[in-house]
Each structure stands twice: as structure tokens, then as C-alpha cells.
Tab-separated table of C-alpha atoms and ligand atoms in Angstrom:
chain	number	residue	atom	x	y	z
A	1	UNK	CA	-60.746	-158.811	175.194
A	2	UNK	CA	-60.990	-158.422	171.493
A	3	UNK	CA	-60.174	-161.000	168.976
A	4	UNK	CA	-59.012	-160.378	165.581
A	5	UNK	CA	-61.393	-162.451	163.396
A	6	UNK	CA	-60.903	-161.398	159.892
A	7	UNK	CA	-58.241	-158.177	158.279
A	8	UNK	CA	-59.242	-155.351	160.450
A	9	UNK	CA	-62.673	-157.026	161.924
A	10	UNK	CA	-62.710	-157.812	165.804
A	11	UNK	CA	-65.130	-159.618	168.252
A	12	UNK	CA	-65.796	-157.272	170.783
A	13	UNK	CA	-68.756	-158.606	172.347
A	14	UNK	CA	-69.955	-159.412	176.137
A	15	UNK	CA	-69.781	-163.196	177.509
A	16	UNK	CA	-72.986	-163.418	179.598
A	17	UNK	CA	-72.003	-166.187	181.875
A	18	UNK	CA	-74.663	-166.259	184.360
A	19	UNK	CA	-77.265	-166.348	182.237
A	20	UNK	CA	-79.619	-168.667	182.875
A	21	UNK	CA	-83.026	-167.292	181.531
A	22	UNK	CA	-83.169	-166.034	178.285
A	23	UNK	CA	-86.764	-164.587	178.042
A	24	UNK	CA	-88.267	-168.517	179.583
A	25	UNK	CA	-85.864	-170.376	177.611
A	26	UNK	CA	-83.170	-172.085	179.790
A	27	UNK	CA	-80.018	-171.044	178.806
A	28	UNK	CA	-77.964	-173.712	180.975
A	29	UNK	CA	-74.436	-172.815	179.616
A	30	UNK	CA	-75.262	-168.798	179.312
A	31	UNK	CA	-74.785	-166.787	176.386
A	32	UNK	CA	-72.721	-164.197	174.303
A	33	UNK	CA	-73.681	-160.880	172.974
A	34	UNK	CA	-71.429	-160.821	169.908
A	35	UNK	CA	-70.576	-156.929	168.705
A	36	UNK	CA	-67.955	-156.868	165.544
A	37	UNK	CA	-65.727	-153.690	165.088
A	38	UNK	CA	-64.383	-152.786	161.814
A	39	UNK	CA	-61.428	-150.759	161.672
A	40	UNK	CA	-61.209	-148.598	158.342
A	41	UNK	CA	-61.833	-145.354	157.114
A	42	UNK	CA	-65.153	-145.159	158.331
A	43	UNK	CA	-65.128	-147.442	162.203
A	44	UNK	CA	-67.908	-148.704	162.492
A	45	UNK	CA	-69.685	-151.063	165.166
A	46	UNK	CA	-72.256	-153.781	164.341
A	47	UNK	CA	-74.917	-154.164	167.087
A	48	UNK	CA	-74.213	-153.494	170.358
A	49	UNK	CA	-74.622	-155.780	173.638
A	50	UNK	CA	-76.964	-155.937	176.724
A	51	UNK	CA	-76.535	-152.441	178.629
A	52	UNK	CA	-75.710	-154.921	181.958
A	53	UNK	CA	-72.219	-155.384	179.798
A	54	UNK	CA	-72.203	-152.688	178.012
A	55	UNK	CA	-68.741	-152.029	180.235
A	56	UNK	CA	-67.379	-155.324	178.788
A	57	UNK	CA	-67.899	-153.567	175.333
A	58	UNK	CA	-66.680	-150.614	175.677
A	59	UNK	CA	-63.317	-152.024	177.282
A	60	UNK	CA	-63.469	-154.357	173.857
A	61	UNK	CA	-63.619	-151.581	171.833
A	62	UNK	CA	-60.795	-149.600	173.911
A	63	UNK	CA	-58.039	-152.063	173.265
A	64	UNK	CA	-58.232	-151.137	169.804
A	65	UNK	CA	-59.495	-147.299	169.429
A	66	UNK	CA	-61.209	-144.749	171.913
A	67	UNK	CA	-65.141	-145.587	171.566
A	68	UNK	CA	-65.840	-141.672	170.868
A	69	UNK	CA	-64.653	-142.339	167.657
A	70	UNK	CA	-66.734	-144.990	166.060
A	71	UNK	CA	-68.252	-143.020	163.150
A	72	UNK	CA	-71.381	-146.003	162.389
A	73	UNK	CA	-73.598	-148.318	164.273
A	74	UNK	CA	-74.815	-150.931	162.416
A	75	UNK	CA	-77.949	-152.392	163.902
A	76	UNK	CA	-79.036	-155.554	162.786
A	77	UNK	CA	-81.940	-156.257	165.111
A	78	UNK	CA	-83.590	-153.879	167.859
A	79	UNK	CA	-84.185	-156.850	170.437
A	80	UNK	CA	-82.849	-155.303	173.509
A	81	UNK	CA	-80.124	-157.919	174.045
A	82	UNK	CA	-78.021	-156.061	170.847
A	83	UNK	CA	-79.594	-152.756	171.256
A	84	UNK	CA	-80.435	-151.696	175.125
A	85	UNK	CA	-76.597	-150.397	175.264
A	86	UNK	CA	-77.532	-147.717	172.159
A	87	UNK	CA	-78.632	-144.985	174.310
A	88	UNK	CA	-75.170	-145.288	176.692
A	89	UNK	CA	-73.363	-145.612	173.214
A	90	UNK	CA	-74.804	-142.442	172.078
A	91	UNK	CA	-73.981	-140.552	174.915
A	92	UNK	CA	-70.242	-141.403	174.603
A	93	UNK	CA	-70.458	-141.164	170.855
A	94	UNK	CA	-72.593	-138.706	169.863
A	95	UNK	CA	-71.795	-138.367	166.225
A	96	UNK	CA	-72.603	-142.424	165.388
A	97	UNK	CA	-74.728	-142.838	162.594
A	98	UNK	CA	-76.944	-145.921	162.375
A	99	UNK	CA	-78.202	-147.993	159.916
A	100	UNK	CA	-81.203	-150.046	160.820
A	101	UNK	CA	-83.629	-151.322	158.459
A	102	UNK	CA	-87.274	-149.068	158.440
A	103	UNK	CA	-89.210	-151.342	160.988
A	104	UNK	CA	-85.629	-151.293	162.972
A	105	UNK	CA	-86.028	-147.284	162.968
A	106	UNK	CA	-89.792	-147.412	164.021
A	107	UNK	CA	-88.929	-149.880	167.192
A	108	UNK	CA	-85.375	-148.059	168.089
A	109	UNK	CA	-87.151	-144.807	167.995
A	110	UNK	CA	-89.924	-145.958	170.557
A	111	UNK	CA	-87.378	-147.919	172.525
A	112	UNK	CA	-84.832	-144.688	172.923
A	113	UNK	CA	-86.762	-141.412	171.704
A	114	UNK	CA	-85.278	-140.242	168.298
A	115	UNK	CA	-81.913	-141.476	167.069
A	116	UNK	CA	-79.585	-140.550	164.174
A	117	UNK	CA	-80.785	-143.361	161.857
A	118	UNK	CA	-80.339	-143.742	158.207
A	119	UNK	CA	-82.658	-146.668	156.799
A	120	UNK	CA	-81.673	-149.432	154.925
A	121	UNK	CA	-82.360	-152.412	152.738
A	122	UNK	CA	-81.778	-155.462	150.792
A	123	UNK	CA	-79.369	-154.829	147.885
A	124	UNK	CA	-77.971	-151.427	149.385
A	125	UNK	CA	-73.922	-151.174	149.601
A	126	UNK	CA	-72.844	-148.831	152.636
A	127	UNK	CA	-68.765	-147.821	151.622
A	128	UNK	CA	-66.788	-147.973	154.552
A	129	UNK	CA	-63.113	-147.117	153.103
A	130	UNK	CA	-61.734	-150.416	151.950
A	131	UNK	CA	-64.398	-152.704	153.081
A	132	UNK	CA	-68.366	-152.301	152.264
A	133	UNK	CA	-71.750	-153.574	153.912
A	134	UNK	CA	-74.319	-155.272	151.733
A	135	UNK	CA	-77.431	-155.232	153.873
A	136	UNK	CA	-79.678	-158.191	153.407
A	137	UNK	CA	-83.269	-157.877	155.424
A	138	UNK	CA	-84.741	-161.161	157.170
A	139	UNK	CA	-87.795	-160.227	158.826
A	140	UNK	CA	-88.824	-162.306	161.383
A	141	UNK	CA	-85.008	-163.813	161.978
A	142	UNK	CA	-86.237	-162.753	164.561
A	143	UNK	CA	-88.029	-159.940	164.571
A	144	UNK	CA	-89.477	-157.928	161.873
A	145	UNK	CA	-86.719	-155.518	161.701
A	146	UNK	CA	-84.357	-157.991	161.209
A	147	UNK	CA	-81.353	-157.751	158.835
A	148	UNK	CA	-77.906	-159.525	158.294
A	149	UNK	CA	-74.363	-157.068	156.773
A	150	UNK	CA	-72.517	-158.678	154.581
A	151	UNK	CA	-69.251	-158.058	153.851
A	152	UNK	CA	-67.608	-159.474	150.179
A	153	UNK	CA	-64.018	-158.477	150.739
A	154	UNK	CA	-64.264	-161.155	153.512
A	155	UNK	CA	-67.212	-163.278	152.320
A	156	UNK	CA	-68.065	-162.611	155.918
A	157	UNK	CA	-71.887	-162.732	156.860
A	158	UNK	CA	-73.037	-160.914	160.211
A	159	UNK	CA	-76.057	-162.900	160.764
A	160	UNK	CA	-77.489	-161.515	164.020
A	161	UNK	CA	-79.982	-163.957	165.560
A	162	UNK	CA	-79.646	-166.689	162.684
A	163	UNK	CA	-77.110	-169.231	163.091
A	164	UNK	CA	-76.995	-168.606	166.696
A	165	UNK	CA	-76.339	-170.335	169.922
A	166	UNK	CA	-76.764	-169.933	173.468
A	167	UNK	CA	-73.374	-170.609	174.539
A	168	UNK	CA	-70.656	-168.628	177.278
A	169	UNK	CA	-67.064	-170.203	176.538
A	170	UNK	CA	-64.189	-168.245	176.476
A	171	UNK	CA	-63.433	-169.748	172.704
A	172	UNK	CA	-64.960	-167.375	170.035
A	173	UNK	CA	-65.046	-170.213	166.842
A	174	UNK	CA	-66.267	-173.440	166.223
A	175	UNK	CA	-63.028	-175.401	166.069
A	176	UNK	CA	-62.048	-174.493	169.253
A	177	UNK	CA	-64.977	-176.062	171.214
A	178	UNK	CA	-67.444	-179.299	171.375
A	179	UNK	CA	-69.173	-179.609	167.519
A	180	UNK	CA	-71.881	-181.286	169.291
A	181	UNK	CA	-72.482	-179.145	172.555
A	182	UNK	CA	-72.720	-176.091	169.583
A	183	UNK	CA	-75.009	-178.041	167.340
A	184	UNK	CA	-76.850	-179.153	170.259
A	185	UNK	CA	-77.284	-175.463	171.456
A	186	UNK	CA	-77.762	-173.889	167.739
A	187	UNK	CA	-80.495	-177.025	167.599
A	188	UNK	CA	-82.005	-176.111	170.820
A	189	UNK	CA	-81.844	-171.974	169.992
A	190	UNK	CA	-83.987	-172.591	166.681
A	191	UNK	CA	-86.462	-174.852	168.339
A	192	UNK	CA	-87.397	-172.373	170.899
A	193	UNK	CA	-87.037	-169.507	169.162
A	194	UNK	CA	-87.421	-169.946	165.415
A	195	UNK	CA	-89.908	-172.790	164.489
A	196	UNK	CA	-92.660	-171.082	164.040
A	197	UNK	CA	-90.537	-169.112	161.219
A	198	UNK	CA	-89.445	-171.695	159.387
A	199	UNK	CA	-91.064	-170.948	155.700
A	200	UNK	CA	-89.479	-167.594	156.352
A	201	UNK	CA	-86.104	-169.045	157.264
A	202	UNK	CA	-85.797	-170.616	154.777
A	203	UNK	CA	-86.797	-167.932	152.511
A	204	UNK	CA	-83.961	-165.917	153.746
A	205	UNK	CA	-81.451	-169.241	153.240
A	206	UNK	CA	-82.922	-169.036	149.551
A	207	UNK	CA	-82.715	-165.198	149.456
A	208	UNK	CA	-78.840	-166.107	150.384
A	209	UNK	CA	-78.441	-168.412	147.669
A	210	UNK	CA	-80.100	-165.854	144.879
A	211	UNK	CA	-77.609	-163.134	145.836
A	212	UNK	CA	-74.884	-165.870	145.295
A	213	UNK	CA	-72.821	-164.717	148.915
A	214	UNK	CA	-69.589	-166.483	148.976
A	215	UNK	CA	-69.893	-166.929	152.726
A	216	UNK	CA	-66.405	-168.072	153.965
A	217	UNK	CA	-67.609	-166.970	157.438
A	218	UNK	CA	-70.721	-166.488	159.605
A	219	UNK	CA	-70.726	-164.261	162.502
A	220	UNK	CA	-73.847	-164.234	164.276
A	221	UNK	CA	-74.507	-162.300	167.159
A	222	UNK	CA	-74.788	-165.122	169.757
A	223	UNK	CA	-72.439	-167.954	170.489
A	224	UNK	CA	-69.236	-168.936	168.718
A	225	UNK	CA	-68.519	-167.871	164.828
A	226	UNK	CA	-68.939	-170.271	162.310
A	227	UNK	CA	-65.591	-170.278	161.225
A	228	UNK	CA	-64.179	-174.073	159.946
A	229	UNK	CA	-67.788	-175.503	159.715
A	230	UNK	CA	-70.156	-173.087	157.711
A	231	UNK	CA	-71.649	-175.305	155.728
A	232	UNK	CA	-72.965	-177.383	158.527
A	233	UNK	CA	-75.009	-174.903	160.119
A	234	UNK	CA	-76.665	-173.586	156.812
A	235	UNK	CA	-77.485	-177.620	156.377
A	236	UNK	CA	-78.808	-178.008	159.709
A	237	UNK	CA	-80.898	-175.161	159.498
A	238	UNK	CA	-82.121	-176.518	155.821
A	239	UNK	CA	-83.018	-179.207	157.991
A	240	UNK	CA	-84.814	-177.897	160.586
A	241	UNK	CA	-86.889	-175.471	157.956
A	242	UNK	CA	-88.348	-178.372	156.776
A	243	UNK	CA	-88.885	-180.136	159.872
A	244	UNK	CA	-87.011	-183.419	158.991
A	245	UNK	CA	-87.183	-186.254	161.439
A	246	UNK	CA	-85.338	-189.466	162.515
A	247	UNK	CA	-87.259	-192.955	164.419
A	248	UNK	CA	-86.977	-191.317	167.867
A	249	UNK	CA	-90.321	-190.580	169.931
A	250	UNK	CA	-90.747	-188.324	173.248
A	251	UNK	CA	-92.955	-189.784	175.972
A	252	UNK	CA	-93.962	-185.839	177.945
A	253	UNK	CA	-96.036	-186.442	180.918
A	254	UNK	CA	-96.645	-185.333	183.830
A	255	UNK	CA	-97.899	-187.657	186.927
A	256	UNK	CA	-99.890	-187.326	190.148
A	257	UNK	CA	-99.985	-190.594	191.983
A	258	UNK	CA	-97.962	-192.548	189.172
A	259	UNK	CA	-100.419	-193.974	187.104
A	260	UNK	CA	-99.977	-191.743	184.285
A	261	UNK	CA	-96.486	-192.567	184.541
A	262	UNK	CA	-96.826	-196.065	184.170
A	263	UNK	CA	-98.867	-195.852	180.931
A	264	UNK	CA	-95.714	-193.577	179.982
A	265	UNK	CA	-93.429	-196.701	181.363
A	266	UNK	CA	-95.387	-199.150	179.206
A	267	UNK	CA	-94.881	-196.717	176.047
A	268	UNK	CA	-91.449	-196.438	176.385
A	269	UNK	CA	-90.838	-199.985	176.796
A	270	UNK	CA	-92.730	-200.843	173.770
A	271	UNK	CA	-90.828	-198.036	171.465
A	272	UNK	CA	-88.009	-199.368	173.032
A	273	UNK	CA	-88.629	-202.971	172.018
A	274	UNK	CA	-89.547	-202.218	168.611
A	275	UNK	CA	-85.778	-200.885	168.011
A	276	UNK	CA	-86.797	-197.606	167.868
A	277	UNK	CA	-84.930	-194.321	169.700
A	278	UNK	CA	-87.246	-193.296	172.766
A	279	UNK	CA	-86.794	-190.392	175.578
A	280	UNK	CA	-89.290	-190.181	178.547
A	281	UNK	CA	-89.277	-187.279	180.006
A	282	UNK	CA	-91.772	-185.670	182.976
A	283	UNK	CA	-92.675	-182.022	183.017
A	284	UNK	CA	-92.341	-181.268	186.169
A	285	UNK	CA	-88.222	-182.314	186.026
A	286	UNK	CA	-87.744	-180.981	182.816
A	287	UNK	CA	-88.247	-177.756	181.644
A	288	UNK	CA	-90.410	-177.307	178.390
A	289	UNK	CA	-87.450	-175.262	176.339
A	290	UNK	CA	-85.385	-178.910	176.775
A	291	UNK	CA	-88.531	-180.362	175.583
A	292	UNK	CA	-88.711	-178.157	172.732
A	293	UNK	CA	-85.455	-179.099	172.104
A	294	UNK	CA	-85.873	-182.952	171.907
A	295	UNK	CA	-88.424	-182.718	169.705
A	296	UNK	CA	-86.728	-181.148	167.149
A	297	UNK	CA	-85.838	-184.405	165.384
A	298	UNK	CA	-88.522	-186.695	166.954
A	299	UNK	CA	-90.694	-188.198	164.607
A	300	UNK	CA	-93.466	-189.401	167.089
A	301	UNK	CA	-94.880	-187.899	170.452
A	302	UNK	CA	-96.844	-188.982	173.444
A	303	UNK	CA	-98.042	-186.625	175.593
A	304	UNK	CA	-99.811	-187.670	178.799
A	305	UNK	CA	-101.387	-185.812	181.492
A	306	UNK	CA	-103.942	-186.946	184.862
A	307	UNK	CA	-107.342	-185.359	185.056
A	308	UNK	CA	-107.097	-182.676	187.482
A	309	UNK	CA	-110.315	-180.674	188.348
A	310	UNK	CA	-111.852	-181.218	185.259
A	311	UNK	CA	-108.616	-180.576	182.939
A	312	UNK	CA	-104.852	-181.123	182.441
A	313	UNK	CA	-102.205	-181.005	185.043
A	314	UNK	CA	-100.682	-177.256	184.708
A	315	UNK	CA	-97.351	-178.249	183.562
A	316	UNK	CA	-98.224	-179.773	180.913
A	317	UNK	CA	-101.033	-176.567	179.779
A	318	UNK	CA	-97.613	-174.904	180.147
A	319	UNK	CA	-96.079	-177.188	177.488
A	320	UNK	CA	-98.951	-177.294	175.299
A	321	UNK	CA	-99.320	-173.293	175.300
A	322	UNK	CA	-95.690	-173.060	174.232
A	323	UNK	CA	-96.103	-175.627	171.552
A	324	UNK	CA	-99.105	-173.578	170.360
A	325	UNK	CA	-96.775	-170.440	169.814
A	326	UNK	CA	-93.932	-172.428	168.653
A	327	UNK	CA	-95.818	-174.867	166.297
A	328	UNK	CA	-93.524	-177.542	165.660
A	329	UNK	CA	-94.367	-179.962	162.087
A	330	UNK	CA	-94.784	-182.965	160.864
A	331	UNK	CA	-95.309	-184.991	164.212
A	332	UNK	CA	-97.072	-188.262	164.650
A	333	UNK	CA	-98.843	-186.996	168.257
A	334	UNK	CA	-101.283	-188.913	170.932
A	335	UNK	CA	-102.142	-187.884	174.393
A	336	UNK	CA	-102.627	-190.384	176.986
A	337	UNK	CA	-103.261	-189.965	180.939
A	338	UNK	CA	-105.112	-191.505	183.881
A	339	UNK	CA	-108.443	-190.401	185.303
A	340	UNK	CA	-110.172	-190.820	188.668
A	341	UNK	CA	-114.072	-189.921	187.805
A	342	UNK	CA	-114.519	-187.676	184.731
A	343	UNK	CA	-111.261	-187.689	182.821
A	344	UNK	CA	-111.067	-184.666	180.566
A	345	UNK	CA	-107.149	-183.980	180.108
A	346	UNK	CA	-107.072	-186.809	177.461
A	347	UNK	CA	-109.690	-185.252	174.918
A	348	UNK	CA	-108.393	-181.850	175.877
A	349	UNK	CA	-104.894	-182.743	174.994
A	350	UNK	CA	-105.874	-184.701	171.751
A	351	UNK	CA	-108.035	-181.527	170.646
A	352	UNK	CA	-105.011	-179.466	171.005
A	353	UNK	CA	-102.530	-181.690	169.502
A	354	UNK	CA	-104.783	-181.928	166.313
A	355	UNK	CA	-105.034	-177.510	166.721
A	356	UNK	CA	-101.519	-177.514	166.303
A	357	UNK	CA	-102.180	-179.431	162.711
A	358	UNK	CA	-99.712	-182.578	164.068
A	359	UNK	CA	-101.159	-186.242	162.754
A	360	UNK	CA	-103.064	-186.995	165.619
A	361	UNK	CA	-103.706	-191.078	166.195
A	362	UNK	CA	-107.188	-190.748	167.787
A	363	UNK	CA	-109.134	-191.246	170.400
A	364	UNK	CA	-106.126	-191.314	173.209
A	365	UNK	CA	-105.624	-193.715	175.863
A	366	UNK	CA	-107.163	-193.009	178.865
A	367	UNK	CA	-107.497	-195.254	181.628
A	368	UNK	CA	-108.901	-195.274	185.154
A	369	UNK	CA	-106.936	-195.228	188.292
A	370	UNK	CA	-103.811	-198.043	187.318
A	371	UNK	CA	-103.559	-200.008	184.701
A	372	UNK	CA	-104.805	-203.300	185.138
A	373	UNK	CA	-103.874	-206.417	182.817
A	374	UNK	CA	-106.415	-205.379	180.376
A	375	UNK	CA	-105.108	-201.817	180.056
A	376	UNK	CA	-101.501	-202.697	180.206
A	377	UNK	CA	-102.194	-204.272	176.544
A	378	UNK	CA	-104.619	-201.642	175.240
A	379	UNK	CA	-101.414	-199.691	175.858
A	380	UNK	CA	-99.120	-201.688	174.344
A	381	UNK	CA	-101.134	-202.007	171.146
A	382	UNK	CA	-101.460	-198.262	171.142
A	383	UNK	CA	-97.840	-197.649	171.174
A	384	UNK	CA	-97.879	-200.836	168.142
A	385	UNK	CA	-99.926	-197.845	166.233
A	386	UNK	CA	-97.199	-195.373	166.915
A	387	UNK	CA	-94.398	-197.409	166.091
A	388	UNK	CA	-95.998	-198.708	162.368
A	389	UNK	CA	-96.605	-195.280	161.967
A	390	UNK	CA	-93.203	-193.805	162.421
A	391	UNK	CA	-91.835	-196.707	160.365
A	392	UNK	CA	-94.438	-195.828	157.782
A	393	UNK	CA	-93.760	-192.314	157.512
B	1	FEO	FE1	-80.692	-162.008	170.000
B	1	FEO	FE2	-83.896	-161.564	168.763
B	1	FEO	O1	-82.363	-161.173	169.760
């Protein structure tokens, strides 16, 4: 299957269907590898697919010329889901020349021993007969060899990793499927890949606007192609660079023998009450990339774990580890959890909610065995705290 998606530029990627682990990141509806061919005087391919489909590829690529002759490789990022079918490619077409930015070359090279690579960067203009590449470098989008092609005679942007979306359908644009299952899965692809690079995001969205693109189109190299709603992606992703919230708070907990899920019970009905958006949500149903993904736009969270041989239950160390390396912003946070005897997991969790630089309401809630009367409104008056301060903020 190829699909013609602007004058002599084709999709010619791999739909990974089955996919449902994308390095620890649930990837319930799959994924797509997206490779572009463009047919002029020079063919050239940009990025190539996981080897498991590199078949798919190369089948893409036949409906429209023999592989062999593909003349450039344009590699936009080294991660081994658009570059691990290279070495194949270079076996079939041994006179490709790539293109790779200089950290590209340096991580290609150790990946695959030493390739044919010419380096590139921002501002330089590859000629490829009618049409030309204007490379554009985004390091840490998502890796540090990171770069995006644009082409002007299209105002088409190959974006690679940014503006991406886990997402198998056999529909390559954005009008032809759900808006919101797409902005759902572009929201949940930048919270558990991207956060932690916001500032640098939204450099690059910045960068964008200095070089004054006329972007009609964005390919990027997962999901569909944004090709009726542009706009709306570059806006969400304004968004989400600078972490903007709505009145919605997450209740995360984990539970042994229920009490810590009743002090999550009372929170949620108090949010609740107050008129204001609430999710509950227990770690050991949910996995912590959906989590990551609902707290994209929460304002507030509660996080609540039992003692459990002197620390937190391990699911939600799990959670807290990830949100560590993912460092979400500008979160009202509290922990809260039962205890039988010593009751550490409420102080640890508040320590490492305040580590992560989140506005921590302090000390947590901690309470002993069940909730009795007593504690029922100590809880209730610490989700009152919560909900003046998401009203507040
Ligand atoms: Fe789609 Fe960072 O690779």
C-alpha cells in the first residue's frame, strides 16, 4: 500500500497492529511507522520502519519504483523504530546516501558499523530535482539527533517523533478518523514521552515560527498526517509545553485491605461535590502510561499508598519513578494512605512529590487501619484544601 499524499510524495510506511508495548508505554490501539518516498530526480526515502516490517516497506516502495533505486535516505531520528531496517536497506541499495544530523551519524554508526552518511543541519537546503529538503534539527524531539525535512514546494513538514501518535488504522489523515481518539493518543504520546522536554519543545515550535514555514501539512513519523487540522496539533502541543491545566484532579492509589481506598472514596466524593472534574483510578488496574496520560490536563493530584514493610506499595514506587523521569508541572499534589504500625509511605510519597518540584499541600493524610468518624472529616477537609486550591490557581 502506498498513498499519494502530496505531488510525487507517498506514505509508504508499516502499520504495526499488534503492538501493544512501545518501550513500557501501552500502546492499546498499536502504532505506525510512517516512511515518505519522494519521487523526483533524486528518489529519496525519509526514515525507514522497524526491521520486523521492513517487508511491508519495501512492498510500499515497489508499487511505485524498484527499492535498488532510491538514490537518498533521509534519517530524521536513529531510534530503532525508523532506523533498525537501515542495514537491510543498505544491502538492497547499496548506493543510498544518508543525511542524518552529526549526533544522528555518531549513534547510526555504533548502531550499524560505518554508513554512507553526509551530515546535516538547521538552515541547509538538500536539491532533490524539483523539490528540496530544508533540514531543521530538534534535539531531544526525541532524541538528541533529532531533526525534522521540510519541504517548501509543499509547505510539507516531516516531523518524525513530534506531532505523533500511537495509532494502527488503516486511514493515513486526520479527517478520515476520530479527532478525539487522535488527540487523545497525540495527548497521551507527549505525556509519556515528551514532558520532560517541554522548554525544548517548545523551543523547536518557536524555532518553527522564526524560519516562518508555511506548514500546509505535517507528516510525522507515527500515526495519521496532519492533513485538515494542522493548526490544532501545533496548539495542543503549545499547550502542553506549558503545562496548562483545567479543574479536574486524579485520585492514584493503590490499596491492600481497602482502607486506602476509602480515603480515596471520600476524596473523590468531595471533588466531586464541589463541582469539580475528578478520576479515581488504582494502580494496580491501570497502567501508569494511562496515568501519565490523565494527568496531562489535571490541575490537582492525590496520590495514596498503604505502608508496606516500612515503605510504599510497589505499584505505586513504579508510578512515582516514572513521574520522576517524566516530570510533569505545575500540579497541586498530596499523598495520602493507611498505616497499620509505623506508616512511612505517606512522608515518603510527600517527599517525592515535593522532589519532583509539584506544590505539595503538606503534611499528608495518613490514617490508621479505617477511617473512623473522626478521620472521615479530617479527610474531607483535606480534600476542602485541594479544591480552594485548584479554584485558586
Ligand atoms: Fe519514534 Fe524516538 O522514535
Amino acid at each position: 500500500m502506498s498513498i499519494l499524499i502530496k505531488d510525487n510524495i507517498y506514505w509508504v510506511g508499516a502499520i504495526d497492529w499488534n503492538l501493544r508495548d512501545f518501550h513500557g508505554y501501552v500502546t492499546g490501539r498499536g502504532a505506525t511507522y510512517n516512511s515518505y518516498l519522494i519521487l523526483d530526480d533524486k528518489i529519496t526515502l525519509v526514515d525507514t520502519v522497524k526491521s520486523t516490517l521492513l517487508g511491508d516497506l519495501l512492498a510500499n516502495i515497489s508499487h511505485l519504483v524498484d527499492p535498488q533505486k532510491i538514490d537518498y535516505l533521509i534519517c530524521n531520528h536513529i531510534e530503532k523504530d525508523h532506523s533498525s531496517s537501515i542495514p537491510d536497506l543498505m544491502r538492497i541499495a547499496p548506493n543510498v546516501k544518508i543525511f542524518a544530523t552529526k549526533m544522528a551519524r555518531i549513534g547510526l554508526n555504533k548502531y550499524y558499523g560505518n554508513l554512507p552518511i553526509e551530515t546535516v543541519k538547521t538552515g541547509d537546503i538538500l536539491k532533490l530535482g524539483k523539490k528540496v529538503l530544508q533540514f531543521i534539527e530538534i534535539p531531544m524531539i526525541h532524541w538528541p539527533d533529532s531533526m525534522m525535512s521540510y519541504i517548501p514546494q509543499d509547505g510539507l513538514l516531516l516531523s518524525n517523533d513530534a506531532f505523533g501518535q500511537h495509532i494502527a488504522t488503516s486511514k493515513r489523515f486526520d479527517d478520515e478518523v476520530n479527532r478525539a481518539d487522535v488527540m487523545y493518543e497525540a495527548g497521551k504520546y507527549f505525556a509519556n514521552l515528551l514532558t520532560h522536554l517541554a522548554p525544548l519543545i517548545q523551543n523547536a515550535l518557536n524555532k518553527i515560527d522564526e524560519l516562518k514555514l508555511s506548514i500546509d501539512m505535517i507528516a510525522p513519523s507515527h500515526g495519521v498526517i496532519w492533513r485538515s487540522f494542522p493548526g490544532d496539533i501545533i496548539a495542543a502541543y503549545r499547550d502542553w509545553c506549558s503545562f496548562t491545566t483545567r479543574e479536574k484532579v486524579l485520585i492514584i492509589y493503590d490499596t491492600m485491605w481497602q482502607a486506602t481506598e476509602t480515603i480515596a472514596k471520600i476524596l473523590l466524593d468531595t471533588i466531586i461535590n464541589a463541582g469539580i472534574d475528578a478520576k479515581l483510578l488504582k494502580l494496580r488496574e491501570t497502567h501508569r502510561s494511562d496515568v501519565m496520560s490523565e494527568l496531562l490536563d489535571a490541575r490537582g493530584l492525590f496520590l495514596g499508598s498503604p505502608t508496606i514493610h516500612r515503605t510504599m506499595f510497589p505499584t505505586v514506587a513504579d508510578l512515582v519513578c516514572y513521574m520522576q523521569g517524566l516530570k510533569p508541572q505545575k500540579k497541586i499534589a498530596a499523598a495520602f494512605g493507611s498505616f497499620g504500625w509505623s506508616g512511612e509511605a505517606v512522608p515518603m510519597l510527600t517527599d517525592a512529590l515535593k522532589n519532583m518540584d509539584l506544590s505539595v499541600i503538606e503534611p499528608g493524610i495518613k490514617v490508621q487501619y479505617m477511617p473512623d468518624s473522626d478521620d472521615k472529616e479530617r479527610i474531607r477537609t483535606f480534600a476542602s484544601d485541594m479544591i480552594a486550591r485548584i479554584k485558586h490557581q
